[in-house]
Amino acid sequence: MKSLYLLAVLAWPLAAQEVDLSFLKGLESKARESSNIDLGPEQMGLIKGFSGLVGGDLSDLATGLRRVKVHTLEFDKDGMYNLAEAENVRTKIKADPKWLSLISIKEKGGFTEILTHRAPNGDVDGFLILTAEPRELTVVNIVGILDLKKLARLGGNFGIPRIELEKAKDKLKDKGNGKDE
Amino acid sequence: MQDIEVRLRAALRRKDAPAGLASRIIAQAEGRRRWSLAHWVAVAAAVALMASLAWQYQSERERRLQAEDSARQLELALRMVAERLTKAERQVRAPETRVIRLQADGQQENMQ
C-alpha cells in the first residue's frame, strides 16, 4: 500500500506552482555547502496531525501548504554556476501570467525574485523565491497557501526572524512610481 | 502378635474401586484439558494484543519522530523564507537599489 502511494506520488505530474529545478542538478558537487528540504503532502499531513507536538502556530501555517522545497547552494568563489541558466528560469517563470512578481531586484551579478502563483479563481496557491548571488543560489518553492501574515506572526519564534511586511510595503509606496526593468 | 497380623491382612485386603471412579477420573481429566486449551487461547490472545499494542506504539512513535523531523525542516524552510523576505526588504530600502517592482492584491506599482 505504501509503495503504491509512493508510486502515485512519483507519477504525479508537477503542479503548475511547482518550478522545474533541473538547472540545479550537478551543482551540489561544486558547492561548498548545500542544503535541501523537500516536504511533500505526507510530511505536511504529519505536521498538521501532531499540532500539539510541533506547536499550534506552525501547524496552523502548515495547514495551507502542500509542498515545500528549499535548495541552497553556497560556492567558494564567483562564477561557479551558470547565472544565465538561473536567469532563463527566472525569465520563463515571469513570462507565465499565473506567476505574479511580488518583489524583483536586479543587482550586480545576481537577482532576487519573489513571486506568487495565482490559481484560476484568483487565490494565491504558490510562492517562489529565486535568489542568485555571485556565490549563493537559493530557491524556495512552496505549493499551497503561504500566509505571510501568519509567517510574520511566527517571527521571533522557532528562530524565524521578525518580518515587517506592512512597513516594507509602506516604504515602497513612499518611494513613488518608476519604471520596471 | 496375632492381632497385628489380622489388622495387617485386613488393611492389605484387595478392595474393588468404588463404583464410577474411572468415569469420574476421565471426566475430571477432560475438564482439565478443556481448561488448558482455554488457557492457551487466552495466552495467545494476550500475546497478540500485546504485539498489536507494541506495533501501534512503535508506528505512532515513528510517525511522531517523522512529524518532529518534518516540523524542524519546515521551520528551517520558513526561516529561510523570512530571512530572504527581510533581506529583500532591506535591499528595497537601500538607496542603491535600482529596479523594484511590487505587486500586491492585483495592483502593480513600479519604482526606481
mmCIF file of C-alpha atoms in Angstrom:
data_model
loop_
_atom_site.group_PDB
_atom_site.id
_atom_site.type_symbol
_atom_site.label_atom_id
_atom_site.label_comp_id
_atom_site.label_asym_id
_atom_site.label_seq_id
_atom_site.Cartn_x
_atom_site.Cartn_y
_atom_site.Cartn_z
ATOM 1 C CA MET A 1 0.000 0.000 0.000
ATOM 2 C CA LYS A 2 2.863 2.282 0.968
ATOM 3 C CA SER A 3 4.722 1.535 -2.285
ATOM 4 C CA LEU A 4 1.532 2.159 -4.229
ATOM 5 C CA TYR A 5 1.244 5.538 -2.559
ATOM 6 C CA LEU A 6 4.901 6.269 -3.324
ATOM 7 C CA LEU A 7 4.350 5.298 -6.952
ATOM 8 C CA ALA A 8 1.323 7.570 -7.132
ATOM 9 C CA VAL A 9 3.312 10.442 -5.659
ATOM 10 C CA LEU A 10 6.202 9.878 -8.063
ATOM 11 C CA ALA A 11 3.899 9.581 -11.042
ATOM 12 C CA TRP A 12 2.011 12.712 -10.043
ATOM 13 C CA PRO A 13 2.740 15.463 -12.544
ATOM 14 C CA LEU A 14 4.344 18.677 -11.367
ATOM 15 C CA ALA A 15 1.731 21.079 -10.120
ATOM 16 C CA ALA A 16 1.611 24.365 -12.007
ATOM 17 C CA GLN A 17 3.044 26.050 -8.933
ATOM 18 C CA GLU A 18 5.977 23.663 -8.841
ATOM 19 C CA VAL A 19 9.027 25.015 -10.561
ATOM 20 C CA ASP A 20 11.315 22.833 -12.623
ATOM 21 C CA LEU A 21 14.565 22.907 -10.692
ATOM 22 C CA SER A 22 16.555 20.680 -13.019
ATOM 23 C CA PHE A 23 19.025 23.513 -13.587
ATOM 24 C CA LEU A 24 20.323 22.859 -10.068
ATOM 25 C CA LYS A 25 21.375 19.319 -10.984
ATOM 26 C CA GLY A 26 25.082 18.731 -10.712
ATOM 27 C CA LEU A 27 25.685 21.957 -8.837
ATOM 28 C CA GLU A 28 25.717 20.272 -5.436
ATOM 29 C CA SER A 29 29.077 18.685 -6.129
ATOM 30 C CA LYS A 30 30.537 22.104 -6.978
ATOM 31 C CA ALA A 31 29.069 23.798 -3.927
ATOM 32 C CA ARG A 32 30.943 24.308 -0.681
ATOM 33 C CA GLU A 33 27.728 23.845 1.178
ATOM 34 C CA SER A 34 24.327 22.761 0.055
ATOM 35 C CA SER A 35 21.056 22.119 1.790
ATOM 36 C CA ASN A 36 17.904 20.538 0.545
ATOM 37 C CA ILE A 37 14.466 20.452 2.046
ATOM 38 C CA ASP A 38 11.621 18.695 0.329
ATOM 39 C CA LEU A 39 8.417 18.303 2.277
ATOM 40 C CA GLY A 40 5.516 16.703 0.463
ATOM 41 C CA PRO A 41 1.858 16.198 1.311
ATOM 42 C CA GLU A 42 2.664 13.236 3.591
ATOM 43 C CA GLN A 43 5.002 15.268 5.793
ATOM 44 C CA MET A 44 2.610 18.210 5.814
ATOM 45 C CA GLY A 45 -0.152 15.867 6.946
ATOM 46 C CA LEU A 46 2.074 14.646 9.790
ATOM 47 C CA ILE A 47 2.810 18.192 10.922
ATOM 48 C CA LYS A 48 -0.883 19.011 10.910
ATOM 49 C CA GLY A 49 -1.689 15.753 12.698
ATOM 50 C CA PHE A 50 0.744 16.432 15.529
ATOM 51 C CA SER A 51 -0.198 20.049 16.078
ATOM 52 C CA GLY A 52 0.212 19.699 19.835
ATOM 53 C CA LEU A 53 3.702 18.397 19.384
ATOM 54 C CA VAL A 54 5.009 20.858 16.813
ATOM 55 C CA GLY A 55 3.271 23.968 18.053
ATOM 56 C CA GLY A 56 -0.117 25.239 17.011
ATOM 57 C CA ASP A 57 1.204 28.250 15.080
ATOM 58 C CA LEU A 58 3.498 26.204 12.907
ATOM 59 C CA SER A 59 0.822 23.596 12.367
ATOM 60 C CA ASP A 60 -1.618 26.378 11.519
ATOM 61 C CA LEU A 61 0.801 27.723 8.918
ATOM 62 C CA ALA A 62 1.309 24.227 7.528
ATOM 63 C CA THR A 63 -2.436 23.813 7.015
ATOM 64 C CA GLY A 64 -2.443 25.574 3.679
ATOM 65 C CA LEU A 65 0.822 24.090 2.426
ATOM 66 C CA ARG A 66 1.064 21.071 0.167
ATOM 67 C CA ARG A 67 4.744 21.042 -0.753
ATOM 68 C CA VAL A 68 7.787 22.958 0.404
ATOM 69 C CA LYS A 69 11.073 22.780 -1.428
ATOM 70 C CA VAL A 70 14.198 24.657 -0.464
ATOM 71 C CA HIS A 71 17.541 24.420 -2.204
ATOM 72 C CA THR A 72 20.503 26.422 -1.073
ATOM 73 C CA LEU A 73 23.923 26.269 -2.630
ATOM 74 C CA GLU A 74 26.936 28.168 -1.413
ATOM 75 C CA PHE A 75 30.076 28.356 -3.505
ATOM 76 C CA ASP A 76 33.687 29.121 -2.692
ATOM 77 C CA LYS A 77 34.172 31.624 -5.472
ATOM 78 C CA ASP A 78 32.269 33.613 -8.079
ATOM 79 C CA GLY A 79 31.158 32.037 -11.339
ATOM 80 C CA MET A 80 30.818 28.503 -10.015
ATOM 81 C CA TYR A 81 27.348 28.239 -11.517
ATOM 82 C CA ASN A 82 25.814 29.476 -14.712
ATOM 83 C CA LEU A 83 23.953 32.682 -13.892
ATOM 84 C CA ALA A 84 22.440 32.673 -17.383
ATOM 85 C CA GLU A 85 20.629 29.407 -16.586
ATOM 86 C CA ALA A 86 19.169 30.900 -13.444
ATOM 87 C CA GLU A 87 18.185 33.984 -15.459
ATOM 88 C CA ASN A 88 16.486 31.713 -18.009
ATOM 89 C CA VAL A 89 14.408 30.076 -15.303
ATOM 90 C CA ARG A 90 13.512 33.491 -13.952
ATOM 91 C CA THR A 91 12.500 34.761 -17.394
ATOM 92 C CA LYS A 92 10.408 31.659 -18.086
ATOM 93 C CA ILE A 93 8.569 31.929 -14.796
ATOM 94 C CA LYS A 94 7.954 35.627 -15.208
ATOM 95 C CA ALA A 95 6.573 35.013 -18.675
ATOM 96 C CA ASP A 96 3.862 32.824 -17.163
ATOM 97 C CA PRO A 97 0.917 35.141 -16.411
ATOM 98 C CA LYS A 98 -0.064 32.996 -13.435
ATOM 99 C CA TRP A 99 3.120 33.949 -11.661
ATOM 100 C CA LEU A 100 2.999 37.471 -10.291
ATOM 101 C CA SER A 101 6.091 39.279 -9.181
ATOM 102 C CA LEU A 102 5.937 40.495 -5.601
ATOM 103 C CA ILE A 103 9.467 41.798 -5.395
ATOM 104 C CA SER A 104 12.015 41.849 -8.170
ATOM 105 C CA ILE A 105 15.535 43.064 -7.503
ATOM 106 C CA LYS A 106 18.284 43.137 -10.046
ATOM 107 C CA GLU A 107 21.750 43.627 -8.750
ATOM 108 C CA LYS A 108 25.272 43.223 -9.990
ATOM 109 C CA GLY A 109 25.982 39.532 -10.553
ATOM 110 C CA GLY A 110 22.590 38.366 -9.486
ATOM 111 C CA PHE A 111 18.958 38.988 -8.731
ATOM 112 C CA THR A 112 16.194 38.308 -6.243
ATOM 113 C CA GLU A 113 12.765 37.364 -7.412
ATOM 114 C CA ILE A 114 9.812 36.825 -5.105
ATOM 115 C CA LEU A 115 6.677 35.682 -6.863
ATOM 116 C CA THR A 116 3.262 34.336 -6.045
ATOM 117 C CA HIS A 117 1.226 31.959 -8.144
ATOM 118 C CA ARG A 118 -2.442 32.650 -8.718
ATOM 119 C CA ALA A 119 -4.996 29.892 -9.124
ATOM 120 C CA PRO A 120 -7.710 30.361 -11.783
ATOM 121 C CA ASN A 121 -10.055 31.609 -9.052
ATOM 122 C CA GLY A 122 -7.539 34.277 -8.086
ATOM 123 C CA ASP A 123 -6.326 32.666 -4.865
ATOM 124 C CA VAL A 124 -2.623 32.599 -4.152
ATOM 125 C CA ASP A 125 -1.652 28.945 -4.287
ATOM 126 C CA GLY A 126 2.097 29.098 -4.786
ATOM 127 C CA PHE A 127 5.119 31.037 -3.689
ATOM 128 C CA LEU A 128 8.602 31.267 -5.106
ATOM 129 C CA ILE A 129 11.827 32.888 -4.022
ATOM 130 C CA LEU A 130 14.649 32.721 -6.513
ATOM 131 C CA THR A 131 17.862 34.352 -5.423
ATOM 132 C CA ALA A 132 21.086 34.322 -7.373
ATOM 133 C CA GLU A 133 24.142 35.878 -5.828
ATOM 134 C CA PRO A 134 27.696 35.541 -7.058
ATOM 135 C CA ARG A 135 28.392 32.831 -4.505
ATOM 136 C CA GLU A 136 24.971 31.695 -3.492
ATOM 137 C CA LEU A 137 21.921 30.284 -5.160
ATOM 138 C CA THR A 138 18.639 29.865 -3.287
ATOM 139 C CA VAL A 139 15.329 28.533 -4.457
ATOM 140 C CA VAL A 140 12.290 28.299 -2.224
ATOM 141 C CA ASN A 141 9.228 26.850 -3.874
ATOM 142 C CA ILE A 142 6.049 26.497 -1.884
ATOM 143 C CA VAL A 143 2.907 24.893 -3.261
ATOM 144 C CA GLY A 144 -0.178 25.872 -1.348
ATOM 145 C CA ILE A 145 -1.211 28.907 0.566
ATOM 146 C CA LEU A 146 1.577 30.605 2.457
ATOM 147 C CA ASP A 147 0.004 33.132 4.715
ATOM 148 C CA LEU A 148 2.682 35.805 5.082
ATOM 149 C CA LYS A 149 0.797 37.393 7.945
ATOM 150 C CA LYS A 150 0.914 34.119 9.858
ATOM 151 C CA LEU A 151 4.584 33.812 8.981
ATOM 152 C CA ALA A 152 5.191 37.315 10.263
ATOM 153 C CA ARG A 153 3.424 36.325 13.477
ATOM 154 C CA LEU A 154 5.884 33.454 13.834
ATOM 155 C CA GLY A 155 8.738 35.957 13.657
ATOM 156 C CA GLY A 156 10.878 35.722 16.767
ATOM 157 C CA ASN A 157 9.801 32.102 17.322
ATOM 158 C CA PHE A 158 11.471 28.935 16.042
ATOM 159 C CA GLY A 159 14.453 31.067 15.010
ATOM 160 C CA ILE A 160 12.316 32.781 12.374
ATOM 161 C CA PRO A 161 13.341 36.417 12.074
ATOM 162 C CA ARG A 162 10.768 39.132 12.569
ATOM 163 C CA ILE A 163 9.283 40.386 9.312
ATOM 164 C CA GLU A 164 7.724 43.794 8.994
ATOM 165 C CA LEU A 165 5.785 43.301 5.821
ATOM 166 C CA GLU A 166 3.480 46.266 6.134
ATOM 167 C CA LYS A 167 6.348 48.583 6.948
ATOM 168 C CA ALA A 168 8.244 47.389 3.880
ATOM 169 C CA LYS A 169 5.168 47.860 1.719
ATOM 170 C CA ASP A 170 4.691 51.394 3.021
ATOM 171 C CA LYS A 171 8.320 52.249 2.348
ATOM 172 C CA LEU A 172 7.918 51.057 -1.207
ATOM 173 C CA LYS A 173 4.825 53.196 -1.666
ATOM 174 C CA ASP A 174 6.668 56.212 -0.274
ATOM 175 C CA LYS A 175 9.329 55.862 -2.915
ATOM 176 C CA GLY A 176 6.813 56.713 -5.607
ATOM 177 C CA ASN A 177 6.401 55.392 -9.154
ATOM 178 C CA GLY A 178 9.182 54.415 -11.510
ATOM 179 C CA LYS A 179 9.973 52.172 -14.436
ATOM 180 C CA ASP A 180 10.230 48.430 -14.482
ATOM 181 C CA GLU A 181 13.472 46.932 -15.749
ATOM 182 C CA MET B 1 1.106 -60.519 67.620
ATOM 183 C CA GLN B 2 -1.837 -62.285 66.045
ATOM 184 C CA ASP B 3 -3.871 -59.145 66.337
ATOM 185 C CA ILE B 4 -1.312 -57.254 64.310
ATOM 186 C CA GLU B 5 -1.367 -59.890 61.601
ATOM 187 C CA VAL B 6 -5.148 -59.744 61.401
ATOM 188 C CA ARG B 7 -5.127 -55.967 61.154
ATOM 189 C CA LEU B 8 -2.386 -56.002 58.526
ATOM 190 C CA ARG B 9 -4.214 -58.579 56.479
ATOM 191 C CA ALA B 10 -7.359 -56.558 56.684
ATOM 192 C CA ALA B 11 -5.539 -53.427 55.600
ATOM 193 C CA LEU B 12 -3.885 -55.125 52.639
ATOM 194 C CA ARG B 13 -7.019 -56.921 51.558
ATOM 195 C CA ARG B 14 -7.816 -56.268 47.916
ATOM 196 C CA LYS B 15 -10.711 -53.909 47.548
ATOM 197 C CA ASP B 16 -12.722 -53.069 44.464
ATOM 198 C CA ALA B 17 -12.616 -49.476 43.313
ATOM 199 C CA PRO B 18 -15.734 -47.527 44.174
ATOM 200 C CA ALA B 19 -18.325 -47.610 41.504
ATOM 201 C CA GLY B 20 -17.943 -44.824 38.939
ATOM 202 C CA LEU B 21 -14.370 -43.910 39.954
ATOM 203 C CA ALA B 22 -12.982 -44.475 36.455
ATOM 204 C CA SER B 23 -15.630 -42.324 34.808
ATOM 205 C CA ARG B 24 -15.123 -39.589 37.413
ATOM 206 C CA ILE B 25 -11.340 -39.560 36.766
ATOM 207 C CA ILE B 26 -11.840 -39.421 32.987
ATOM 208 C CA ALA B 27 -14.378 -36.626 33.313
ATOM 209 C CA GLN B 28 -12.007 -34.667 35.552
ATOM 210 C CA ALA B 29 -9.075 -35.138 33.114
ATOM 211 C CA GLU B 30 -11.207 -33.936 30.199
ATOM 212 C CA GLY B 31 -12.229 -30.921 32.221
ATOM 213 C CA ARG B 32 -8.593 -30.138 32.916
ATOM 214 C CA ARG B 33 -7.766 -30.477 29.196
ATOM 215 C CA ARG B 34 -10.574 -28.068 28.309
ATOM 216 C CA TRP B 35 -9.318 -25.529 30.829
ATOM 217 C CA SER B 36 -5.814 -25.953 29.436
ATOM 218 C CA LEU B 37 -6.968 -25.136 25.887
ATOM 219 C CA ALA B 38 -8.849 -22.077 27.105
ATOM 220 C CA HIS B 39 -5.718 -21.069 28.975
ATOM 221 C CA TRP B 40 -3.625 -21.272 25.815
ATOM 222 C CA VAL B 41 -6.207 -19.361 23.829
ATOM 223 C CA ALA B 42 -6.136 -16.640 26.495
ATOM 224 C CA VAL B 43 -2.320 -16.564 26.452
ATOM 225 C CA ALA B 44 -2.289 -16.367 22.655
ATOM 226 C CA ALA B 45 -4.868 -13.590 22.722
ATOM 227 C CA ALA B 46 -2.857 -11.684 25.319
ATOM 228 C CA VAL B 47 0.329 -12.083 23.276
ATOM 229 C CA ALA B 48 -1.466 -10.961 20.106
ATOM 230 C CA LEU B 49 -2.915 -7.974 21.934
ATOM 231 C CA MET B 50 0.462 -7.026 23.364
ATOM 232 C CA ALA B 51 2.120 -7.407 19.963
ATOM 233 C CA SER B 52 -0.574 -5.260 18.387
ATOM 234 C CA LEU B 53 -0.195 -2.600 21.099
ATOM 235 C CA ALA B 54 3.587 -2.670 20.722
ATOM 236 C CA TRP B 55 3.270 -2.328 16.953
ATOM 237 C CA GLN B 56 0.816 0.554 17.352
ATOM 238 C CA TYR B 57 3.085 2.245 19.863
ATOM 239 C CA GLN B 58 6.103 1.791 17.613
ATOM 240 C CA SER B 59 4.357 3.080 14.500
ATOM 241 C CA GLU B 60 2.938 6.024 16.450
ATOM 242 C CA ARG B 61 6.423 6.759 17.799
ATOM 243 C CA GLU B 62 7.847 6.614 14.263
ATOM 244 C CA ARG B 63 5.133 8.932 12.991
ATOM 245 C CA ARG B 64 5.794 11.286 15.889
ATOM 246 C CA LEU B 65 9.519 11.311 15.096
ATOM 247 C CA GLN B 66 8.766 11.898 11.427
ATOM 248 C CA ALA B 67 6.425 14.738 12.370
ATOM 249 C CA GLU B 68 9.110 16.283 14.572
ATOM 250 C CA ASP B 69 11.658 15.966 11.801
ATOM 251 C CA SER B 70 9.266 17.424 9.217
ATOM 252 C CA ALA B 71 8.397 20.282 11.590
ATOM 253 C CA ARG B 72 12.086 21.061 12.062
ATOM 254 C CA GLN B 73 12.550 21.107 8.288
ATOM 255 C CA LEU B 74 9.502 23.314 7.853
ATOM 256 C CA GLU B 75 10.842 25.684 10.499
ATOM 257 C CA LEU B 76 14.122 25.814 8.632
ATOM 258 C CA ALA B 77 12.349 26.474 5.328
ATOM 259 C CA LEU B 78 10.193 29.207 6.863
ATOM 260 C CA ARG B 79 13.263 30.728 8.483
ATOM 261 C CA MET B 80 14.826 30.812 5.031
ATOM 262 C CA VAL B 81 11.697 32.485 3.583
ATOM 263 C CA ALA B 82 11.645 35.036 6.407
ATOM 264 C CA GLU B 83 15.356 35.747 6.017
ATOM 265 C CA ARG B 84 15.003 36.220 2.274
ATOM 266 C CA LEU B 85 11.990 38.488 2.710
ATOM 267 C CA THR B 86 13.843 40.535 5.311
ATOM 268 C CA LYS B 87 16.890 40.739 3.067
ATOM 269 C CA ALA B 88 14.737 41.769 0.104
ATOM 270 C CA GLU B 89 13.081 44.385 2.273
ATOM 271 C CA ARG B 90 16.490 45.740 3.254
ATOM 272 C CA GLN B 91 17.515 45.838 -0.393
ATOM 273 C CA VAL B 92 14.314 47.636 -1.265
ATOM 274 C CA ARG B 93 15.139 50.248 1.342
ATOM 275 C CA ALA B 94 18.750 50.614 0.171
ATOM 276 C CA PRO B 95 19.321 53.766 -1.945
ATOM 277 C CA GLU B 96 21.434 51.884 -4.498
ATOM 278 C CA THR B 97 18.538 49.591 -5.399
ATOM 279 C CA ARG B 98 17.713 50.356 -8.975
ATOM 280 C CA VAL B 99 14.728 48.356 -10.062
ATOM 281 C CA ILE B 100 11.964 47.103 -7.851
ATOM 282 C CA ARG B 101 8.536 46.019 -8.757
ATOM 283 C CA LEU B 102 5.920 45.391 -6.180
ATOM 284 C CA GLN B 103 2.736 43.630 -6.958
ATOM 285 C CA ALA B 104 0.201 43.008 -4.286
ATOM 286 C CA ASP B 105 -3.505 42.258 -4.423
ATOM 287 C CA GLY B 106 -3.565 42.577 -8.195
ATOM 288 C CA GLN B 107 -2.238 46.149 -8.147
ATOM 289 C CA GLN B 108 1.140 46.810 -9.625
ATOM 290 C CA GLU B 109 3.489 49.592 -8.641
ATOM 291 C CA ASN B 110 6.697 50.312 -10.453
ATOM 292 C CA MET B 111 9.501 52.323 -8.976
ATOM 293 C CA GLN B 112 13.107 53.116 -9.442
#
